[in-house]
XYZ file of C-alpha atoms in Angstrom:
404
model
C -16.984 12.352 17.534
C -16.188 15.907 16.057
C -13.967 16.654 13.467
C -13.091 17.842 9.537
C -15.236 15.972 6.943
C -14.951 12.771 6.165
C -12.355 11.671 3.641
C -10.480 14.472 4.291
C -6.696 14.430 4.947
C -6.190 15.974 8.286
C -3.878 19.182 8.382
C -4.467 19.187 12.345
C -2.994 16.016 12.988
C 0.392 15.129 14.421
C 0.787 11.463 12.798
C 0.803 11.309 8.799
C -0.564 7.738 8.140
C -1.908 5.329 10.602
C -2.100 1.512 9.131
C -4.009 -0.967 10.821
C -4.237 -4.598 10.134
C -2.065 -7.495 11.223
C 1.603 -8.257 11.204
C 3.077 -12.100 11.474
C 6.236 -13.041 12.369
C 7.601 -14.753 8.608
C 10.023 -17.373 8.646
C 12.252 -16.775 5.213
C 14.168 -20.049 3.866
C 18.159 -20.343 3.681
C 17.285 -21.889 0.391
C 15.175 -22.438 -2.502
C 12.907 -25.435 -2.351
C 9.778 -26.720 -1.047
C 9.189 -26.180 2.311
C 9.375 -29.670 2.897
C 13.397 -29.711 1.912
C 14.534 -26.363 3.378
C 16.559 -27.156 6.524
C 16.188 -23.932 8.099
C 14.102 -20.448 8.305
C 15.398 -16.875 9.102
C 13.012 -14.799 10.734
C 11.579 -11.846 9.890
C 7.959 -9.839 9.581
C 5.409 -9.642 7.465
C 2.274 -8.024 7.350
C 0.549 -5.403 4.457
C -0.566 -2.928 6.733
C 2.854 -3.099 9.214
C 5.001 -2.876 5.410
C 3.328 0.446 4.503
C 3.752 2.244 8.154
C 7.553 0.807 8.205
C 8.346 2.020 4.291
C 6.362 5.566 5.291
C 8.803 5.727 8.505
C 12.026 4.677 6.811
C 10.862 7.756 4.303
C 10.412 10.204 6.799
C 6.753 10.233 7.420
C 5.671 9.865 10.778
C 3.558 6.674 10.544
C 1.616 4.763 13.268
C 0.539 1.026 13.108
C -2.300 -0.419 15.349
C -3.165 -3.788 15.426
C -3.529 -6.710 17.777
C -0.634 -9.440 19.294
C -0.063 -12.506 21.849
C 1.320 -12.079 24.946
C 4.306 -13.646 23.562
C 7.693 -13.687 22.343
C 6.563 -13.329 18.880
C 4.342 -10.154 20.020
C 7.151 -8.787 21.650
C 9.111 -9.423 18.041
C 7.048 -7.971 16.111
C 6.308 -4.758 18.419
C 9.897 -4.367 18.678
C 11.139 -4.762 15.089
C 8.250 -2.280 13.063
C 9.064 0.143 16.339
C 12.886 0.587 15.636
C 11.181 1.506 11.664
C 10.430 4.766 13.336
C 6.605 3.574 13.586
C 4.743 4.507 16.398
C 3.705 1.386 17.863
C 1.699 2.741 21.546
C -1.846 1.579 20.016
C -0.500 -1.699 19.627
C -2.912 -4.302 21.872
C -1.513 -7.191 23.757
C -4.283 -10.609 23.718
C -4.066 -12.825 26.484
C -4.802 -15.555 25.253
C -4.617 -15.623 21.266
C -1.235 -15.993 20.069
C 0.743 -13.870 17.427
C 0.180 -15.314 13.951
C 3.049 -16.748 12.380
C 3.823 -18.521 8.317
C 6.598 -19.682 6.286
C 7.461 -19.145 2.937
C 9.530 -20.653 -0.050
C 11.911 -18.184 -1.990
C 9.421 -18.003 -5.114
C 7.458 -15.961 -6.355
C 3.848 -15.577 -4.619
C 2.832 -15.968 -8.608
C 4.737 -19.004 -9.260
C 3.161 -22.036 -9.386
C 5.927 -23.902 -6.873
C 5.582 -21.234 -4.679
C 4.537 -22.421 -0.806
C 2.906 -20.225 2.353
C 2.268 -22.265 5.188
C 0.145 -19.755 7.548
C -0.640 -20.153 11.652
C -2.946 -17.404 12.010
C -6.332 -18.748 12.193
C -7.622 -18.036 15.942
C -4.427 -15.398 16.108
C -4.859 -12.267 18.319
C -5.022 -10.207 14.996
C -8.342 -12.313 14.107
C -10.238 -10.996 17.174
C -9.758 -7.263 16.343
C -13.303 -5.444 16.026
C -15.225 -2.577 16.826
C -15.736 -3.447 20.079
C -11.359 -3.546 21.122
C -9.562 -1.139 18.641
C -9.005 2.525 19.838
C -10.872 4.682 17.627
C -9.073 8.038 18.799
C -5.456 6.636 17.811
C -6.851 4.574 14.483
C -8.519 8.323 13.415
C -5.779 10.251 14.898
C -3.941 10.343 11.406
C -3.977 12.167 8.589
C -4.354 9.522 6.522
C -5.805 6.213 7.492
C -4.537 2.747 5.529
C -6.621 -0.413 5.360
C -6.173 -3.341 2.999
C -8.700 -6.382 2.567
C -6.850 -8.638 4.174
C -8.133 -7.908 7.616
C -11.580 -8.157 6.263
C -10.756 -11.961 6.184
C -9.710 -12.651 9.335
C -12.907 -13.141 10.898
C -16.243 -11.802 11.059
C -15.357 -9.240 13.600
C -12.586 -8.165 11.462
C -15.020 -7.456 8.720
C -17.378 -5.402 11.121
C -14.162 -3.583 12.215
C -13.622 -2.578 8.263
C -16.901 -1.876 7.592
C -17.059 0.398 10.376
C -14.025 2.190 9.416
C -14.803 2.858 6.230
C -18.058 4.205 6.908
C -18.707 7.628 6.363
C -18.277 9.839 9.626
C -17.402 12.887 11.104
C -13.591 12.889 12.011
C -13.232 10.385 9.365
C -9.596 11.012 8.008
C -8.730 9.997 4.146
C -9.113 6.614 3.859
C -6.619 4.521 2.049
C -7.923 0.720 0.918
C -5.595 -1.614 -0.921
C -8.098 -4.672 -2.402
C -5.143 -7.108 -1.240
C -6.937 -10.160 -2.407
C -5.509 -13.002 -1.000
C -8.534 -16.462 -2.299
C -7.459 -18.545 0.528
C -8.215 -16.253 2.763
C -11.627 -16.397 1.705
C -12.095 -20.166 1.643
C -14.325 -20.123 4.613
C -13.956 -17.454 5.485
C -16.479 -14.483 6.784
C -17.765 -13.430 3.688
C -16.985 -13.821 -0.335
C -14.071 -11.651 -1.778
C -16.815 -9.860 -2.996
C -17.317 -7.848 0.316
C -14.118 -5.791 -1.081
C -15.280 -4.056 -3.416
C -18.224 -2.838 -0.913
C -15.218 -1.408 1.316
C -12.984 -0.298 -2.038
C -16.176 1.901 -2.533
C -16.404 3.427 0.864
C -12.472 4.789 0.778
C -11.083 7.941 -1.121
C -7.882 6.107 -2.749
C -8.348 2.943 -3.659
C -5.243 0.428 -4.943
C -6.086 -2.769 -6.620
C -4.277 -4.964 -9.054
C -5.916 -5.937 -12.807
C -5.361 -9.569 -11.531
C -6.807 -9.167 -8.654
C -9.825 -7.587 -9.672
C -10.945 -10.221 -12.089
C -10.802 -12.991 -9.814
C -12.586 -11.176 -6.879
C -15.139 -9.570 -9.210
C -14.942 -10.511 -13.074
C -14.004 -7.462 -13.600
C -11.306 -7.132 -16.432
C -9.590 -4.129 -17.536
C -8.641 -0.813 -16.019
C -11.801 1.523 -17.446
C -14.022 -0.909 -16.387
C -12.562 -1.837 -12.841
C -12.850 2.261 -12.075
C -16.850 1.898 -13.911
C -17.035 -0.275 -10.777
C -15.407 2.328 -8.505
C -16.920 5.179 -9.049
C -16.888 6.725 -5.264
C -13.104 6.785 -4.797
C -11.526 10.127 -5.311
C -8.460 8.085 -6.512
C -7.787 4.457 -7.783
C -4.623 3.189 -8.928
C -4.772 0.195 -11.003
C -1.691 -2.059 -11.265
C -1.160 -3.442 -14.025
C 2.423 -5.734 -13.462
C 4.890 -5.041 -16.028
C 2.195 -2.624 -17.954
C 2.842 0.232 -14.713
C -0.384 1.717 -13.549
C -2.717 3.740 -14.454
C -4.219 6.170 -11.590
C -7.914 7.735 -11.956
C -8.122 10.718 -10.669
C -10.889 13.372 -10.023
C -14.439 13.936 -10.545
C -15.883 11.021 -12.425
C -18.189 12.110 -15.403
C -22.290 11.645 -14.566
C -23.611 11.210 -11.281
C -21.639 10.055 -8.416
C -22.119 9.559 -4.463
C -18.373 11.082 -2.884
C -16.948 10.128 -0.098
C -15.441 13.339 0.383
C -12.774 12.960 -1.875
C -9.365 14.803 -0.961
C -6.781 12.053 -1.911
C -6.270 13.421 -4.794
C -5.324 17.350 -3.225
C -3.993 15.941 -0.132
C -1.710 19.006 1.736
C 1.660 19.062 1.961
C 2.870 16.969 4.778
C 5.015 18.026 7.901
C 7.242 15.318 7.779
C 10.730 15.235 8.754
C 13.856 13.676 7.972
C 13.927 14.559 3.799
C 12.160 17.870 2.964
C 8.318 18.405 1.809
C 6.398 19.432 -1.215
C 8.579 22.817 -1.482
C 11.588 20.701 -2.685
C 9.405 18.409 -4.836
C 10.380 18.708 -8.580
C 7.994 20.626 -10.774
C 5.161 18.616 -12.135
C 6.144 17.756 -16.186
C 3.781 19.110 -18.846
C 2.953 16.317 -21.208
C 2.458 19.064 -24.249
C 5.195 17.575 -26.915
C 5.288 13.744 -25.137
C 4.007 10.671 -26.389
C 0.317 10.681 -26.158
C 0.693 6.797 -24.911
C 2.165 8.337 -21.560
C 0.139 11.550 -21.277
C -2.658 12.142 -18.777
C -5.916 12.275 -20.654
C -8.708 13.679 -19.577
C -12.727 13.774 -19.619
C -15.918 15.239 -18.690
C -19.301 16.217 -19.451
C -20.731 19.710 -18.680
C -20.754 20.606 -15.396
C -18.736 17.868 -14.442
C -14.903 18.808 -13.298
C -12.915 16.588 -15.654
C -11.523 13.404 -14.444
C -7.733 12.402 -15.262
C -6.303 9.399 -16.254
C -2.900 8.847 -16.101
C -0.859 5.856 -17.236
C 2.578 5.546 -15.871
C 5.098 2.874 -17.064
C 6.884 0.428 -15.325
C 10.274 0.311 -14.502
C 12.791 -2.862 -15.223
C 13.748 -4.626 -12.380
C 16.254 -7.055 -11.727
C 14.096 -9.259 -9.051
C 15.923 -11.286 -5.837
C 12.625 -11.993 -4.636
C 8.939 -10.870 -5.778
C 7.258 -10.304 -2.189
C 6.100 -6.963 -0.513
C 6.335 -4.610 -3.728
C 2.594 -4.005 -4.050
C 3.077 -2.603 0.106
C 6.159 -0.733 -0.683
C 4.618 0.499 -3.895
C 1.636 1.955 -1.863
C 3.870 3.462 0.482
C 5.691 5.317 -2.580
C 2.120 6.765 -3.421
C 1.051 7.701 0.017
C 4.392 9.253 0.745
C 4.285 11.526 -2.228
C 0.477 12.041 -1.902
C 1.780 13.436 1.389
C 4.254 15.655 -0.144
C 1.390 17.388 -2.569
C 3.077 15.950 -5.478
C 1.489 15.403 -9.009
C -0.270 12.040 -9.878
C 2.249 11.161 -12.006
C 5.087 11.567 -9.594
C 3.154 9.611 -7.039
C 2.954 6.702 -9.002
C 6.373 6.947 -10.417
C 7.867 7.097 -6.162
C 5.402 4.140 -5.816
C 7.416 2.547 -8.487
C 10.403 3.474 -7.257
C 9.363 2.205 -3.622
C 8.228 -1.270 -5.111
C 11.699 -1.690 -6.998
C 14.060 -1.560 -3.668
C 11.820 -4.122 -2.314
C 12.075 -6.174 -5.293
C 16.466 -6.344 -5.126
C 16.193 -7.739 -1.849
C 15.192 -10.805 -0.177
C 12.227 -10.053 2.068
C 8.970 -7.513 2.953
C 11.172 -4.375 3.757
C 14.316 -2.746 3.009
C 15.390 1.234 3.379
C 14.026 2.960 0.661
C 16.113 5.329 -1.567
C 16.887 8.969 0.107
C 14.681 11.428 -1.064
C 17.045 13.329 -3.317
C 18.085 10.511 -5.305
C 14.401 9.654 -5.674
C 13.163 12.502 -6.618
C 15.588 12.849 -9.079
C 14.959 9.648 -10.735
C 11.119 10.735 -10.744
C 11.781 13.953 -12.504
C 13.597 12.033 -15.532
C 11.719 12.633 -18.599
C 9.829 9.363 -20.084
C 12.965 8.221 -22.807
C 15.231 8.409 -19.466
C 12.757 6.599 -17.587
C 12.135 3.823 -19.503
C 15.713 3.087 -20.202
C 16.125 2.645 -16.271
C 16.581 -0.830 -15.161
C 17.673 -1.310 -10.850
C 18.920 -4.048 -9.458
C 20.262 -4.733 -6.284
C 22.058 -2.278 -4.598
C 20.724 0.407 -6.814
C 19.366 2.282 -3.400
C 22.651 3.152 -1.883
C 22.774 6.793 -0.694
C 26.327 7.561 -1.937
C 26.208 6.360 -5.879
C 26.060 9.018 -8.141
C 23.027 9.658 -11.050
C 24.756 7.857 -13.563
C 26.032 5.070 -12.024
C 21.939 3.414 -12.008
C 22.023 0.451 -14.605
C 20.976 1.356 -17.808
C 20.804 -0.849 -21.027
């Protein structure tokens, strides 16, 4: 296969993100309460991947998801529901004879200790992806390709499949990897969790929680879980209620690339909302607090790496599930629009918080405009924000957002 370098983000190609993984039909609950008491689900969808290419679409990106379903009503569900997103759902495959993977949840949070997930996806058609059945021409025909560590638990084949993608190759576009620890997963499953940070390694813009990282790897802190990382041209490290704080750059000392380009991604072509050329201005930090500024470092020779800590914003939650998808959405979208590091993580905040105000995986993000003006507040306006629900709605005005 011929093509630009690897990890590069692909100014020849007509889709902006492809996501592959798997997507589940999710039954939500009418009420709180343990599964066992709830008298009746709503259905919906749910899957990390399927989020992130129906948040890219609903934001104007053209975004492609490929992954793997029953011959079933569930398949045809699922197919259906992230297609009328706006996602491009032709590389879709149909199994046979697996069946589409389906769970049910309580109505609190994934965090909280009451909180219930009853899967049926072990032997689902999504478990039976690998090299050997996915269609390398439309998973690499993307500018951007996005992977998360959940398929690498599905099954060994699934794992083979990641591994493979992830490897270095010509034609290779930038490769997106959100850790997406999830232990029981891993509880016999095809490897230990600590397979993901072999593939976090392998991708150019990496996303992976502080949590997360110290029970897959013992790794605590934010300096120390990019130490571990030092391939990645990007990696964003959540941090809850702390924000994020994105490394960016050439990483002082020696250092094995994968290419980089994640964090100089081109401007993309998207439609429906304007590209980088209406983008606000990137904000000099000269005269800011130094708490919020991006600091830099390097040694001679070396081009200096940035690090850039972004607050938070305060949220008034319905329901905690699907912001870390919707916030990587946020970041890929305005990764795609050439914006600055800052801005990227400030739209992935933005991204995460319309997920948070409603009840389930997805919701229709805010319109461009009224984003982008909310990321081009300066840092006192910014962290007197706080959104709740309804905050998203295309006609209110500026000042109208909830502030203390």
């Amino acid at each position: 296969m011929s093509g630009p370098a690897a990890g590069t983000a692909r100014a020849d190609a007509t889709t902006d993100v492809v996501c592959l993984g798997e997507s589940m039909v999710t039954f939500l609950p009418s009420q709180p309460g343990r599964l066992a008491d709830v008298p009746s689900f709503g259905r919906g969808i749910g899957g990390a991947e399927s989020n992130v290419a129906c948040a890219l679409a609903a934001a104007g990106h053209r975004a492609a998801w490929v992954g793997r379903v029953g011959a079933d009503g569930f398949g045809d569900h699922l197919v259906e529901t992230i297609g009328g997103y706006g996602v491009d759902t032709s590389a879709v495959r149909r199994d046979p004879v697996r069946p589409t993977g389906i769970y049910f949840r309580t109505a609190t949070d994934r965090g909280a200790g009451a909180h219930e997930v009853a899967y049926y996806r072990a032997g689902s058609a999504a478990s039976a992806m690998s090299p050997a059945n996915v269609p390398y021409e439309e998973v690499f025909a993307g500018r951007v390709l996005h992977l998360s560590g959940i398929t690498a638990a599905l099954s060994a084949d699934c794992l083979e499949l990641l591994r493979e993608l992830t490897a270095p190759r010509p034609g290779r576009p930038l490769v997106s990897f959100d850790v997406n620890h999830r232990p029981h997963l891993w509880r016999g499953g095809p490897a230990d969790a600590s397979v993901l940070l072999e593939l976090a390694r392998r991708a150019d813009l990496v996303f992976v929680g502080e949590d997360e990282a110290e029970e897959a790897w013992g790794i605590v802190g934010a300096e120390a879980i990019r130490a571990a990382l030092p391939e990645p041209s990007v990696v964003v490290v959540k941090r809850g209620s702390a924000g994020a704080t994105v490394f960016s750059g050439r990483r002082p000392g020696p250092r094995s690339s994968n290419a980089g380009g994640a964090e100089k991604a081109p401007a993309s072509r998207s439609t429906g909302g304007g590209g980088a050329e209406n983008a606000p201005a990137s904000r000099s930090t000269e005269g800011e607090g130094a708490e919020n500024a991006p600091a830099s470092r390097s040694t001679e020779g070396d081009e200096a790496e940035m690090v850039t800590p972004v607050p938070a914003l305060r949220v008034d939650v319905v329901a905690a599930v699907g912001a870390g998808d919707a916030f990587a959405a946020g970041f890929l979208s305005a990764t795609l629009r050439g914006l600055p590091v800052q801005d990227r993580v400030r739209h992935g905040h933005l991204m995460a918080a319309a997920v948070l105000t409603v009840p389930g995986d997805l919701t229709e993000p805010p319109a461009r405009d009224h984003a982008d003006r909310l990321v081009a507040l300066d840092d006192e306006a910014w962290g007197r924000l706080r959104l709740g629900p309804g905050w998203t709605a295309a006609d209110r005005a500026p000042e109208e957002v909830r502030t203390p």
